[in-house]
PDB file of C-alpha atoms and ligand atoms in Angstrom:
ATOM      1  CA  UNK A  30       0.000   0.000   0.000  1.00  0.00           C
ATOM      2  CA  UNK A  31       1.313   3.441  -0.904  1.00  0.00           C
ATOM      3  CA  UNK A  32       1.013   5.803   2.010  1.00  0.00           C
ATOM      4  CA  UNK A  33      -0.431   9.222   1.253  1.00  0.00           C
ATOM      5  CA  UNK A  34       2.336  11.824   1.260  1.00  0.00           C
ATOM      6  CA  UNK A  35       2.088  14.707   3.671  1.00  0.00           C
ATOM      7  CA  UNK A  36       4.345  17.738   3.538  1.00  0.00           C
ATOM      8  CA  UNK A  37       7.256  17.229   5.923  1.00  0.00           C
ATOM      9  CA  UNK A  38       6.466  13.537   6.454  1.00  0.00           C
ATOM     10  CA  UNK A  39       4.975  14.563   9.804  1.00  0.00           C
ATOM     11  CA  UNK A  40       3.516  12.476  12.606  1.00  0.00           C
ATOM     12  CA  UNK A  41      -0.272  12.246  12.850  1.00  0.00           C
ATOM     13  CA  UNK A  42      -0.628  14.883  15.572  1.00  0.00           C
ATOM     14  CA  UNK A  43       0.843  17.582  13.296  1.00  0.00           C
ATOM     15  CA  UNK A  44      -1.152  16.843  10.120  1.00  0.00           C
ATOM     16  CA  UNK A  45      -4.657  17.081  11.543  1.00  0.00           C
ATOM     17  CA  UNK A  46      -6.566  19.769   9.580  1.00  0.00           C
ATOM     18  CA  UNK A  47      -8.489  21.095  12.551  1.00  0.00           C
ATOM     19  CA  UNK A  48      -5.362  22.034  14.502  1.00  0.00           C
ATOM     20  CA  UNK A  49      -3.133  23.008  11.562  1.00  0.00           C
ATOM     21  CA  UNK A  50      -2.111  26.641  11.013  1.00  0.00           C
ATOM     22  CA  UNK A  51      -0.819  25.778   7.544  1.00  0.00           C
ATOM     23  CA  UNK A  52      -2.592  23.883   4.753  1.00  0.00           C
ATOM     24  CA  UNK A  53      -0.824  22.465   1.696  1.00  0.00           C
ATOM     25  CA  UNK A  54      -2.965  22.022  -1.423  1.00  0.00           C
ATOM     26  CA  UNK A  55      -1.428  20.011  -4.296  1.00  0.00           C
ATOM     27  CA  UNK A  56      -2.698  20.886  -7.787  1.00  0.00           C
ATOM     28  CA  UNK A  57      -1.020  18.520 -10.250  1.00  0.00           C
ATOM     29  CA  UNK A  58      -2.325  20.281 -13.369  1.00  0.00           C
ATOM     30  CA  UNK A  59      -0.369  20.437 -16.625  1.00  0.00           C
ATOM     31  CA  UNK A  60      -2.974  21.192 -19.261  1.00  0.00           C
ATOM     32  CA  UNK A  61      -1.572  24.291 -20.973  1.00  0.00           C
ATOM     33  CA  UNK A  62       2.217  24.051 -20.708  1.00  0.00           C
ATOM     34  CA  UNK A  63       3.854  24.775 -24.020  1.00  0.00           C
ATOM     35  CA  UNK A  64       7.224  23.039 -24.065  1.00  0.00           C
ATOM     36  CA  UNK A  65       8.455  20.401 -21.600  1.00  0.00           C
ATOM     37  CA  UNK A  66       5.586  18.537 -19.973  1.00  0.00           C
ATOM     38  CA  UNK A  67       5.770  17.098 -16.468  1.00  0.00           C
ATOM     39  CA  UNK A  68       4.593  19.837 -14.091  1.00  0.00           C
ATOM     40  CA  UNK A  69       1.773  17.468 -13.087  1.00  0.00           C
ATOM     41  CA  UNK A  70       4.469  15.442 -11.284  1.00  0.00           C
ATOM     42  CA  UNK A  71       5.616  18.517  -9.324  1.00  0.00           C
ATOM     43  CA  UNK A  72       3.489  18.273  -6.161  1.00  0.00           C
ATOM     44  CA  UNK A  73       4.336  14.620  -5.594  1.00  0.00           C
ATOM     45  CA  UNK A  74       8.064  15.302  -6.012  1.00  0.00           C
ATOM     46  CA  UNK A  75       7.940  18.226  -3.552  1.00  0.00           C
ATOM     47  CA  UNK A  76       6.055  16.134  -0.984  1.00  0.00           C
ATOM     48  CA  UNK A  77       8.465  13.219  -1.411  1.00  0.00           C
ATOM     49  CA  UNK A  78      11.515  15.479  -0.949  1.00  0.00           C
ATOM     50  CA  UNK A  79       9.887  17.196   2.038  1.00  0.00           C
ATOM     51  CA  UNK A  80       9.693  13.920   3.941  1.00  0.00           C
ATOM     52  CA  UNK A  81      13.501  13.777   3.865  1.00  0.00           C
ATOM     53  CA  UNK A  82      14.095  17.319   5.091  1.00  0.00           C
ATOM     54  CA  UNK A  83      15.373  18.285   8.550  1.00  0.00           C
ATOM     55  CA  UNK A  84      12.450  19.900  10.365  1.00  0.00           C
ATOM     56  CA  UNK A  85      14.590  22.243  12.446  1.00  0.00           C
ATOM     57  CA  UNK A  86      15.273  25.559  10.678  1.00  0.00           C
ATOM     58  CA  UNK A  87      18.710  26.927  11.577  1.00  0.00           C
ATOM     59  CA  UNK A  88      18.123  30.527  10.476  1.00  0.00           C
ATOM     60  CA  UNK A  89      15.047  31.051  12.632  1.00  0.00           C
ATOM     61  CA  UNK A  90      16.068  28.525  15.318  1.00  0.00           C
ATOM     62  CA  UNK A  91      12.600  27.009  15.110  1.00  0.00           C
ATOM     63  CA  UNK A  92      10.457  23.994  14.228  1.00  0.00           C
ATOM     64  CA  UNK A  93       7.563  25.431  12.255  1.00  0.00           C
ATOM     65  CA  UNK A  94       5.916  22.013  11.764  1.00  0.00           C
ATOM     66  CA  UNK A  95       4.756  22.175  15.384  1.00  0.00           C
ATOM     67  CA  UNK A  96       2.218  24.818  14.218  1.00  0.00           C
ATOM     68  CA  UNK A  97       0.575  21.973  12.280  1.00  0.00           C
ATOM     69  CA  UNK A  98       0.806  21.444   8.523  1.00  0.00           C
ATOM     70  CA  UNK A  99      -2.119  19.584   6.943  1.00  0.00           C
ATOM     71  CA  UNK A 100      -1.791  18.288   3.381  1.00  0.00           C
ATOM     72  CA  UNK A 101      -5.082  18.050   1.468  1.00  0.00           C
ATOM     73  CA  UNK A 102      -5.949  15.594  -1.282  1.00  0.00           C
ATOM     74  CA  UNK A 103      -4.864  16.941  -4.674  1.00  0.00           C
ATOM     75  CA  UNK A 104      -7.263  18.887  -6.896  1.00  0.00           C
ATOM     76  CA  UNK A 105      -7.707  16.536  -9.859  1.00  0.00           C
ATOM     77  CA  UNK A 106      -9.987  18.666 -12.095  1.00  0.00           C
ATOM     78  CA  UNK A 107      -8.551  18.359 -15.606  1.00  0.00           C
ATOM     79  CA  UNK A 108     -11.399  19.211 -17.975  1.00  0.00           C
ATOM     80  CA  UNK A 109     -10.145  22.717 -18.818  1.00  0.00           C
ATOM     81  CA  UNK A 110      -8.010  25.453 -17.252  1.00  0.00           C
ATOM     82  CA  UNK A 111     -11.253  27.283 -16.390  1.00  0.00           C
ATOM     83  CA  UNK A 112     -12.767  24.256 -14.586  1.00  0.00           C
ATOM     84  CA  UNK A 113      -9.473  23.647 -12.752  1.00  0.00           C
ATOM     85  CA  UNK A 114      -9.387  27.318 -11.664  1.00  0.00           C
ATOM     86  CA  UNK A 115     -12.933  27.062 -10.295  1.00  0.00           C
ATOM     87  CA  UNK A 116     -12.050  23.937  -8.296  1.00  0.00           C
ATOM     88  CA  UNK A 117      -8.896  25.565  -6.872  1.00  0.00           C
ATOM     89  CA  UNK A 118     -10.786  28.744  -5.992  1.00  0.00           C
ATOM     90  CA  UNK A 119     -13.339  26.735  -4.009  1.00  0.00           C
ATOM     91  CA  UNK A 120     -10.679  24.861  -2.042  1.00  0.00           C
ATOM     92  CA  UNK A 121      -8.626  27.957  -1.221  1.00  0.00           C
ATOM     93  CA  UNK A 122     -11.758  29.873  -0.269  1.00  0.00           C
ATOM     94  CA  UNK A 123     -12.527  27.137   2.277  1.00  0.00           C
ATOM     95  CA  UNK A 124      -8.970  27.244   3.678  1.00  0.00           C
ATOM     96  CA  UNK A 125      -9.223  31.038   4.091  1.00  0.00           C
ATOM     97  CA  UNK A 126     -12.641  30.723   5.725  1.00  0.00           C
ATOM     98  CA  UNK A 127     -10.993  28.425   8.262  1.00  0.00           C
ATOM     99  CA  UNK A 128      -8.331  31.120   8.907  1.00  0.00           C
ATOM    100  CA  UNK A 129      -5.440  28.934   7.826  1.00  0.00           C
ATOM    101  CA  UNK A 130      -2.382  29.783   5.725  1.00  0.00           C
ATOM    102  CA  UNK A 131      -2.569  28.182   2.253  1.00  0.00           C
ATOM    103  CA  UNK A 132       0.428  26.801   0.359  1.00  0.00           C
ATOM    104  CA  UNK A 133      -0.466  25.683  -3.162  1.00  0.00           C
ATOM    105  CA  UNK A 134       1.806  23.257  -5.011  1.00  0.00           C
ATOM    106  CA  UNK A 135       1.689  23.323  -8.838  1.00  0.00           C
ATOM    107  CA  UNK A 136       1.338  22.139 -11.408  1.00  0.00           C
ATOM    108  CA  UNK A 137       1.860  24.755 -14.038  1.00  0.00           C
ATOM    109  CA  UNK A 138       1.407  28.430 -13.337  1.00  0.00           C
ATOM    110  CA  UNK A 139      -2.245  28.583 -14.417  1.00  0.00           C
ATOM    111  CA  UNK A 140      -3.131  26.932 -11.075  1.00  0.00           C
ATOM    112  CA  UNK A 141      -2.566  30.331  -9.428  1.00  0.00           C
ATOM    113  CA  UNK A 142      -5.513  32.054 -11.141  1.00  0.00           C
ATOM    114  CA  UNK A 143      -8.155  30.370  -8.956  1.00  0.00           C
ATOM    115  CA  UNK A 144      -6.015  31.127  -5.906  1.00  0.00           C
ATOM    116  CA  UNK A 145      -5.881  34.843  -6.735  1.00  0.00           C
ATOM    117  CA  UNK A 146      -9.680  34.881  -7.086  1.00  0.00           C
ATOM    118  CA  UNK A 147     -10.170  33.262  -3.666  1.00  0.00           C
ATOM    119  CA  UNK A 148      -7.836  35.798  -2.036  1.00  0.00           C
ATOM    120  CA  UNK A 149      -9.661  38.668  -3.771  1.00  0.00           C
ATOM    121  CA  UNK A 150     -12.824  37.563  -1.936  1.00  0.00           C
ATOM    122  CA  UNK A 151     -11.095  37.732   1.452  1.00  0.00           C
ATOM    123  CA  UNK A 152      -8.712  40.680   0.994  1.00  0.00           C
ATOM    124  CA  UNK A 153      -9.955  43.926  -0.494  1.00  0.00           C
ATOM    125  CA  UNK A 154      -6.544  45.425  -0.843  1.00  0.00           C
ATOM    126  CA  UNK A 155      -3.774  42.945  -1.406  1.00  0.00           C
ATOM    127  CA  UNK A 156      -0.698  42.658  -3.567  1.00  0.00           C
ATOM    128  CA  UNK A 157       0.521  39.746  -5.623  1.00  0.00           C
ATOM    129  CA  UNK A 158       4.295  39.368  -5.647  1.00  0.00           C
ATOM    130  CA  UNK A 159       5.453  37.241  -8.569  1.00  0.00           C
ATOM    131  CA  UNK A 160       8.885  35.610  -8.724  1.00  0.00           C
ATOM    132  CA  UNK A 161       9.340  34.281 -12.232  1.00  0.00           C
ATOM    133  CA  UNK A 162      11.578  34.300 -15.301  1.00  0.00           C
ATOM    134  CA  UNK A 163       8.569  35.136 -17.479  1.00  0.00           C
ATOM    135  CA  UNK A 164       6.256  38.119 -17.316  1.00  0.00           C
ATOM    136  CA  UNK A 165       3.142  35.979 -18.136  1.00  0.00           C
ATOM    137  CA  UNK A 166       1.187  39.091 -19.217  1.00  0.00           C
ATOM    138  CA  UNK A 167      -0.418  37.871 -22.437  1.00  0.00           C
ATOM    139  CA  UNK A 168      -4.148  38.726 -22.647  1.00  0.00           C
ATOM    140  CA  UNK A 169      -4.824  35.204 -23.884  1.00  0.00           C
ATOM    141  CA  UNK A 170      -2.806  32.344 -25.328  1.00  0.00           C
ATOM    142  CA  UNK A 171      -3.713  29.322 -27.436  1.00  0.00           C
ATOM    143  CA  UNK A 172      -7.412  30.105 -27.104  1.00  0.00           C
ATOM    144  CA  UNK A 173      -7.605  30.521 -23.328  1.00  0.00           C
ATOM    145  CA  UNK A 174      -7.265  33.516 -21.047  1.00  0.00           C
ATOM    146  CA  UNK A 175      -6.511  30.995 -18.267  1.00  0.00           C
ATOM    147  CA  UNK A 176      -3.317  29.754 -19.948  1.00  0.00           C
ATOM    148  CA  UNK A 177      -0.100  29.804 -17.881  1.00  0.00           C
ATOM    149  CA  UNK A 178       1.188  32.590 -20.148  1.00  0.00           C
ATOM    150  CA  UNK A 179      -1.670  34.870 -18.989  1.00  0.00           C
ATOM    151  CA  UNK A 180      -1.450  34.377 -15.226  1.00  0.00           C
ATOM    152  CA  UNK A 181      -0.228  37.858 -14.367  1.00  0.00           C
ATOM    153  CA  UNK A 182      -2.661  39.578 -16.748  1.00  0.00           C
ATOM    154  CA  UNK A 183      -5.401  37.918 -14.681  1.00  0.00           C
ATOM    155  CA  UNK A 184      -3.612  38.824 -11.416  1.00  0.00           C
ATOM    156  CA  UNK A 185      -3.540  42.485 -12.392  1.00  0.00           C
ATOM    157  CA  UNK A 186      -7.338  42.489 -12.653  1.00  0.00           C
ATOM    158  CA  UNK A 187      -7.622  41.519  -8.983  1.00  0.00           C
ATOM    159  CA  UNK A 188      -4.685  43.069  -7.112  1.00  0.00           C
ATOM    160  CA  UNK A 189      -1.645  45.305  -7.409  1.00  0.00           C
ATOM    161  CA  UNK A 190       1.263  43.275  -8.714  1.00  0.00           C
ATOM    162  CA  UNK A 191       5.055  43.369  -8.600  1.00  0.00           C
ATOM    163  CA  UNK A 192       7.107  41.162 -10.899  1.00  0.00           C
ATOM    164  CA  UNK A 193      10.602  40.055  -9.862  1.00  0.00           C
ATOM    165  CA  UNK A 194      13.370  38.196 -11.703  1.00  0.00           C
ATOM    166  CA  UNK A 195      11.800  38.562 -15.144  1.00  0.00           C
ATOM    167  CA  UNK A 196      14.044  37.906 -18.145  1.00  0.00           C
ATOM    168  CA  UNK A 197      11.671  36.681 -20.855  1.00  0.00           C
ATOM    169  CA  UNK A 198       8.663  38.455 -22.415  1.00  0.00           C
ATOM    170  CA  UNK A 199       7.020  38.779 -25.796  1.00  0.00           C
ATOM    171  CA  UNK A 200       6.437  42.174 -27.349  1.00  0.00           C
ATOM    172  CA  UNK A 201       2.614  41.839 -27.208  1.00  0.00           C
ATOM    173  CA  UNK A 202       2.836  41.829 -23.408  1.00  0.00           C
ATOM    174  CA  UNK A 203       4.454  45.251 -23.247  1.00  0.00           C
ATOM    175  CA  UNK A 204       1.170  47.157 -23.039  1.00  0.00           C
ATOM    176  CA  UNK A 205       0.205  45.106 -19.966  1.00  0.00           C
ATOM    177  CA  UNK A 206       3.522  45.576 -18.167  1.00  0.00           C
ATOM    178  CA  UNK A 207       3.886  48.487 -15.772  1.00  0.00           C
ATOM    179  CA  UNK A 208       7.556  49.548 -15.957  1.00  0.00           C
ATOM    180  CA  UNK A 209       7.382  50.718 -12.325  1.00  0.00           C
ATOM    181  CA  UNK A 210       6.269  47.298 -11.141  1.00  0.00           C
ATOM    182  CA  UNK A 211       8.630  44.999 -13.009  1.00  0.00           C
ATOM    183  CA  UNK A 212      12.098  44.192 -11.687  1.00  0.00           C
ATOM    184  CA  UNK A 213      14.114  42.530 -14.424  1.00  0.00           C
ATOM    185  CA  UNK A 214      16.785  39.995 -13.469  1.00  0.00           C
ATOM    186  CA  UNK A 215      19.535  41.960 -15.203  1.00  0.00           C
ATOM    187  CA  UNK A 216      18.616  45.112 -13.262  1.00  0.00           C
ATOM    188  CA  UNK A 217      18.459  43.250  -9.938  1.00  0.00           C
ATOM    189  CA  UNK A 218      22.034  42.057 -10.501  1.00  0.00           C
ATOM    190  CA  UNK A 219      23.230  45.661 -10.857  1.00  0.00           C
ATOM    191  CA  UNK A 220      21.204  47.212  -8.029  1.00  0.00           C
ATOM    192  CA  UNK A 221      21.926  47.394  -4.314  1.00  0.00           C
ATOM    193  CA  UNK A 222      18.482  48.682  -3.394  1.00  0.00           C
ATOM    194  CA  UNK A 223      16.152  46.516  -5.446  1.00  0.00           C
ATOM    195  CA  UNK A 224      14.602  44.631  -2.529  1.00  0.00           C
ATOM    196  CA  UNK A 225      13.446  47.860  -0.907  1.00  0.00           C
ATOM    197  CA  UNK A 226      12.234  49.172  -4.264  1.00  0.00           C
ATOM    198  CA  UNK A 227       9.994  46.099  -4.647  1.00  0.00           C
ATOM    199  CA  UNK A 228       8.712  46.460  -1.089  1.00  0.00           C
ATOM    200  CA  UNK A 229       7.710  50.077  -1.814  1.00  0.00           C
ATOM    201  CA  UNK A 230       5.333  48.839  -4.518  1.00  0.00           C
ATOM    202  CA  UNK A 231       3.535  46.354  -2.255  1.00  0.00           C
ATOM    203  CA  UNK A 232       0.544  46.771   0.042  1.00  0.00           C
ATOM    204  CA  UNK A 233       0.603  45.462   3.580  1.00  0.00           C
ATOM    205  CA  UNK A 234      -0.961  42.087   2.677  1.00  0.00           C
ATOM    206  CA  UNK A 235       1.147  40.188   0.167  1.00  0.00           C
ATOM    207  CA  UNK A 236       0.417  36.930  -1.631  1.00  0.00           C
ATOM    208  CA  UNK A 237       3.527  35.330  -3.151  1.00  0.00           C
ATOM    209  CA  UNK A 238       3.494  33.296  -6.360  1.00  0.00           C
ATOM    210  CA  UNK A 239       6.788  31.587  -7.101  1.00  0.00           C
ATOM    211  CA  UNK A 240       7.447  30.108 -10.505  1.00  0.00           C
ATOM    212  CA  UNK A 241      10.573  28.060  -9.838  1.00  0.00           C
ATOM    213  CA  UNK A 242      12.093  29.190 -13.137  1.00  0.00           C
ATOM    214  CA  UNK A 243      12.905  32.474 -11.350  1.00  0.00           C
ATOM    215  CA  UNK A 244      15.979  30.569 -10.148  1.00  0.00           C
ATOM    216  CA  UNK A 245      18.955  30.165 -12.417  1.00  0.00           C
ATOM    217  CA  UNK A 246      18.812  26.785 -14.214  1.00  0.00           C
ATOM    218  CA  UNK A 247      22.131  25.953 -12.522  1.00  0.00           C
ATOM    219  CA  UNK A 248      20.139  25.581  -9.281  1.00  0.00           C
ATOM    220  CA  UNK A 249      16.747  24.784 -10.749  1.00  0.00           C
ATOM    221  CA  UNK A 250      17.061  22.855 -14.020  1.00  0.00           C
ATOM    222  CA  UNK A 251      13.737  21.032 -13.439  1.00  0.00           C
ATOM    223  CA  UNK A 252      11.297  23.475 -15.017  1.00  0.00           C
ATOM    224  CA  UNK A 253       9.325  23.431 -18.243  1.00  0.00           C
ATOM    225  CA  UNK A 254      10.941  26.561 -19.652  1.00  0.00           C
ATOM    226  CA  UNK A 255      14.368  27.213 -18.093  1.00  0.00           C
ATOM    227  CA  UNK A 256      15.906  30.632 -18.748  1.00  0.00           C
ATOM    228  CA  UNK A 257      19.543  31.573 -18.154  1.00  0.00           C
ATOM    229  CA  UNK A 258      20.702  34.378 -15.850  1.00  0.00           C
ATOM    230  CA  UNK A 259      18.309  33.787 -12.966  1.00  0.00           C
ATOM    231  CA  UNK A 260      18.451  34.364  -9.227  1.00  0.00           C
ATOM    232  CA  UNK A 261      20.217  32.120  -6.741  1.00  0.00           C
ATOM    233  CA  UNK A 262      18.713  30.592  -3.607  1.00  0.00           C
ATOM    234  CA  UNK A 263      20.274  33.058  -1.170  1.00  0.00           C
ATOM    235  CA  UNK A 264      19.098  36.075  -3.183  1.00  0.00           C
ATOM    236  CA  UNK A 265      15.529  34.773  -3.068  1.00  0.00           C
ATOM    237  CA  UNK A 266      15.625  33.895   0.650  1.00  0.00           C
ATOM    238  CA  UNK A 267      17.123  37.253   1.660  1.00  0.00           C
ATOM    239  CA  UNK A 268      14.549  39.064  -0.459  1.00  0.00           C
ATOM    240  CA  UNK A 269      11.642  37.144   1.082  1.00  0.00           C
ATOM    241  CA  UNK A 270      13.037  37.772   4.580  1.00  0.00           C
ATOM    242  CA  UNK A 271      12.836  41.490   3.903  1.00  0.00           C
ATOM    243  CA  UNK A 272       9.321  41.169   2.492  1.00  0.00           C
ATOM    244  CA  UNK A 273       8.276  39.197   5.575  1.00  0.00           C
ATOM    245  CA  UNK A 274       9.727  41.872   7.879  1.00  0.00           C
ATOM    246  CA  UNK A 275       7.900  44.695   6.113  1.00  0.00           C
ATOM    247  CA  UNK A 276       4.652  43.012   5.023  1.00  0.00           C
ATOM    248  CA  UNK A 277       2.075  40.433   6.048  1.00  0.00           C
ATOM    249  CA  UNK A 278       2.525  37.349   3.849  1.00  0.00           C
ATOM    250  CA  UNK A 279      -0.978  35.889   3.411  1.00  0.00           C
ATOM    251  CA  UNK A 280      -0.341  32.861   1.227  1.00  0.00           C
ATOM    252  CA  UNK A 281       2.024  31.216  -1.164  1.00  0.00           C
ATOM    253  CA  UNK A 282       2.228  29.055  -4.247  1.00  0.00           C
ATOM    254  CA  UNK A 283       5.208  27.254  -5.735  1.00  0.00           C
ATOM    255  CA  UNK A 284       4.661  26.149  -9.319  1.00  0.00           C
ATOM    256  CA  UNK A 285       6.274  24.691 -12.443  1.00  0.00           C
ATOM    257  CA  UNK A 286       8.482  22.016 -10.882  1.00  0.00           C
ATOM    258  CA  UNK A 287       8.982  19.514 -13.696  1.00  0.00           C
ATOM    259  CA  UNK A 288      10.868  16.783 -11.831  1.00  0.00           C
ATOM    260  CA  UNK A 289      13.819  14.888 -13.256  1.00  0.00           C
ATOM    261  CA  UNK A 290      14.135  11.169 -12.489  1.00  0.00           C
ATOM    262  CA  UNK A 291      17.871  11.391 -11.828  1.00  0.00           C
ATOM    263  CA  UNK A 292      18.553  14.837 -10.334  1.00  0.00           C
ATOM    264  CA  UNK A 293      16.507  15.230  -7.156  1.00  0.00           C
ATOM    265  CA  UNK A 294      18.247  18.387  -5.889  1.00  0.00           C
ATOM    266  CA  UNK A 295      15.678  20.751  -7.484  1.00  0.00           C
ATOM    267  CA  UNK A 296      12.833  18.897  -5.710  1.00  0.00           C
ATOM    268  CA  UNK A 297      14.631  19.468  -2.406  1.00  0.00           C
ATOM    269  CA  UNK A 298      15.175  23.134  -3.270  1.00  0.00           C
ATOM    270  CA  UNK A 299      11.427  23.620  -3.819  1.00  0.00           C
ATOM    271  CA  UNK A 300      10.575  21.781  -0.634  1.00  0.00           C
ATOM    272  CA  UNK A 301      13.069  23.656   1.532  1.00  0.00           C
ATOM    273  CA  UNK A 302      12.134  27.007   0.004  1.00  0.00           C
ATOM    274  CA  UNK A 303       8.575  26.471   1.230  1.00  0.00           C
ATOM    275  CA  UNK A 304       9.766  25.381   4.673  1.00  0.00           C
ATOM    276  CA  UNK A 305      12.044  28.397   5.055  1.00  0.00           C
ATOM    277  CA  UNK A 306       9.260  30.791   4.085  1.00  0.00           C
ATOM    278  CA  UNK A 307       6.921  29.148   6.601  1.00  0.00           C
ATOM    279  CA  UNK A 308       9.657  29.368   9.254  1.00  0.00           C
ATOM    280  CA  UNK A 309      10.095  33.096   8.589  1.00  0.00           C
ATOM    281  CA  UNK A 310       6.378  33.721   8.617  1.00  0.00           C
ATOM    282  CA  UNK A 311       5.452  31.734  11.722  1.00  0.00           C
ATOM    283  CA  UNK A 312       8.648  31.587  13.784  1.00  0.00           C
ATOM    284  CA  UNK A 313      10.426  34.866  13.216  1.00  0.00           C
ATOM    285  CA  UNK A 314      11.644  35.852  16.682  1.00  0.00           C
TER     286      UNK A 314
HETATM  287 MN1   MN B 406       7.882  31.208 -15.731  1.00  0.00          MN
END
């Protein structure tokens, strides 16, 4: 019998939904990805890696799992990106009604659209912080406005956005991109103040959507559309520490892990990234 994976491989007393402060929702959807397929295997790979992680976080000197981390059954709606978004919205809405902190595991980036909609119901004035190689600002793509390439165009309709680590766009997206709210990877590398500049653009409540291709492919080769010249792990962690100090992080998704059978390091990176963000959020002394 295959045991159901729970994030962190935790003992029963820490995975009970009722007592959990944190809820992990896997969405293994890969319906609209355009190049390398396999993002549907992402959630399982993150959960598997997470069971092999040390649960003590050195930087915050804490064990965030003791706050309770429940892992829900995956959302399996596959009929269309629109139907999947509706199903995700319903689940996240329920998690927010229960006053718990949602962590969504993709799947490709289109899984975030339903999440944004659920947050818009609960937060009148929130910001969406995107970490990504791609601006994802197309109005529609391949016949759907719920395609992964349109995620941030949808986000912009619901919240103020800031885009970080971007290094790939198409010219048709330019009219949707606000030059004051996009922080290109090449500019970040030359700036000493970029983290504060991003923070200035964000409201108090911040939802974070992380497309793992924001990282340089040297660290994160397991994505559908890897782009050179990305951020490293420490840059991302230090940036999110600053965001956590200055803002209220209200939720998180980590998407586009396209796992490799041989190289498991990227799966561990994704898993630990989530754990470190949760440690900052819940255990920052
Ligand atoms: Mn991307």
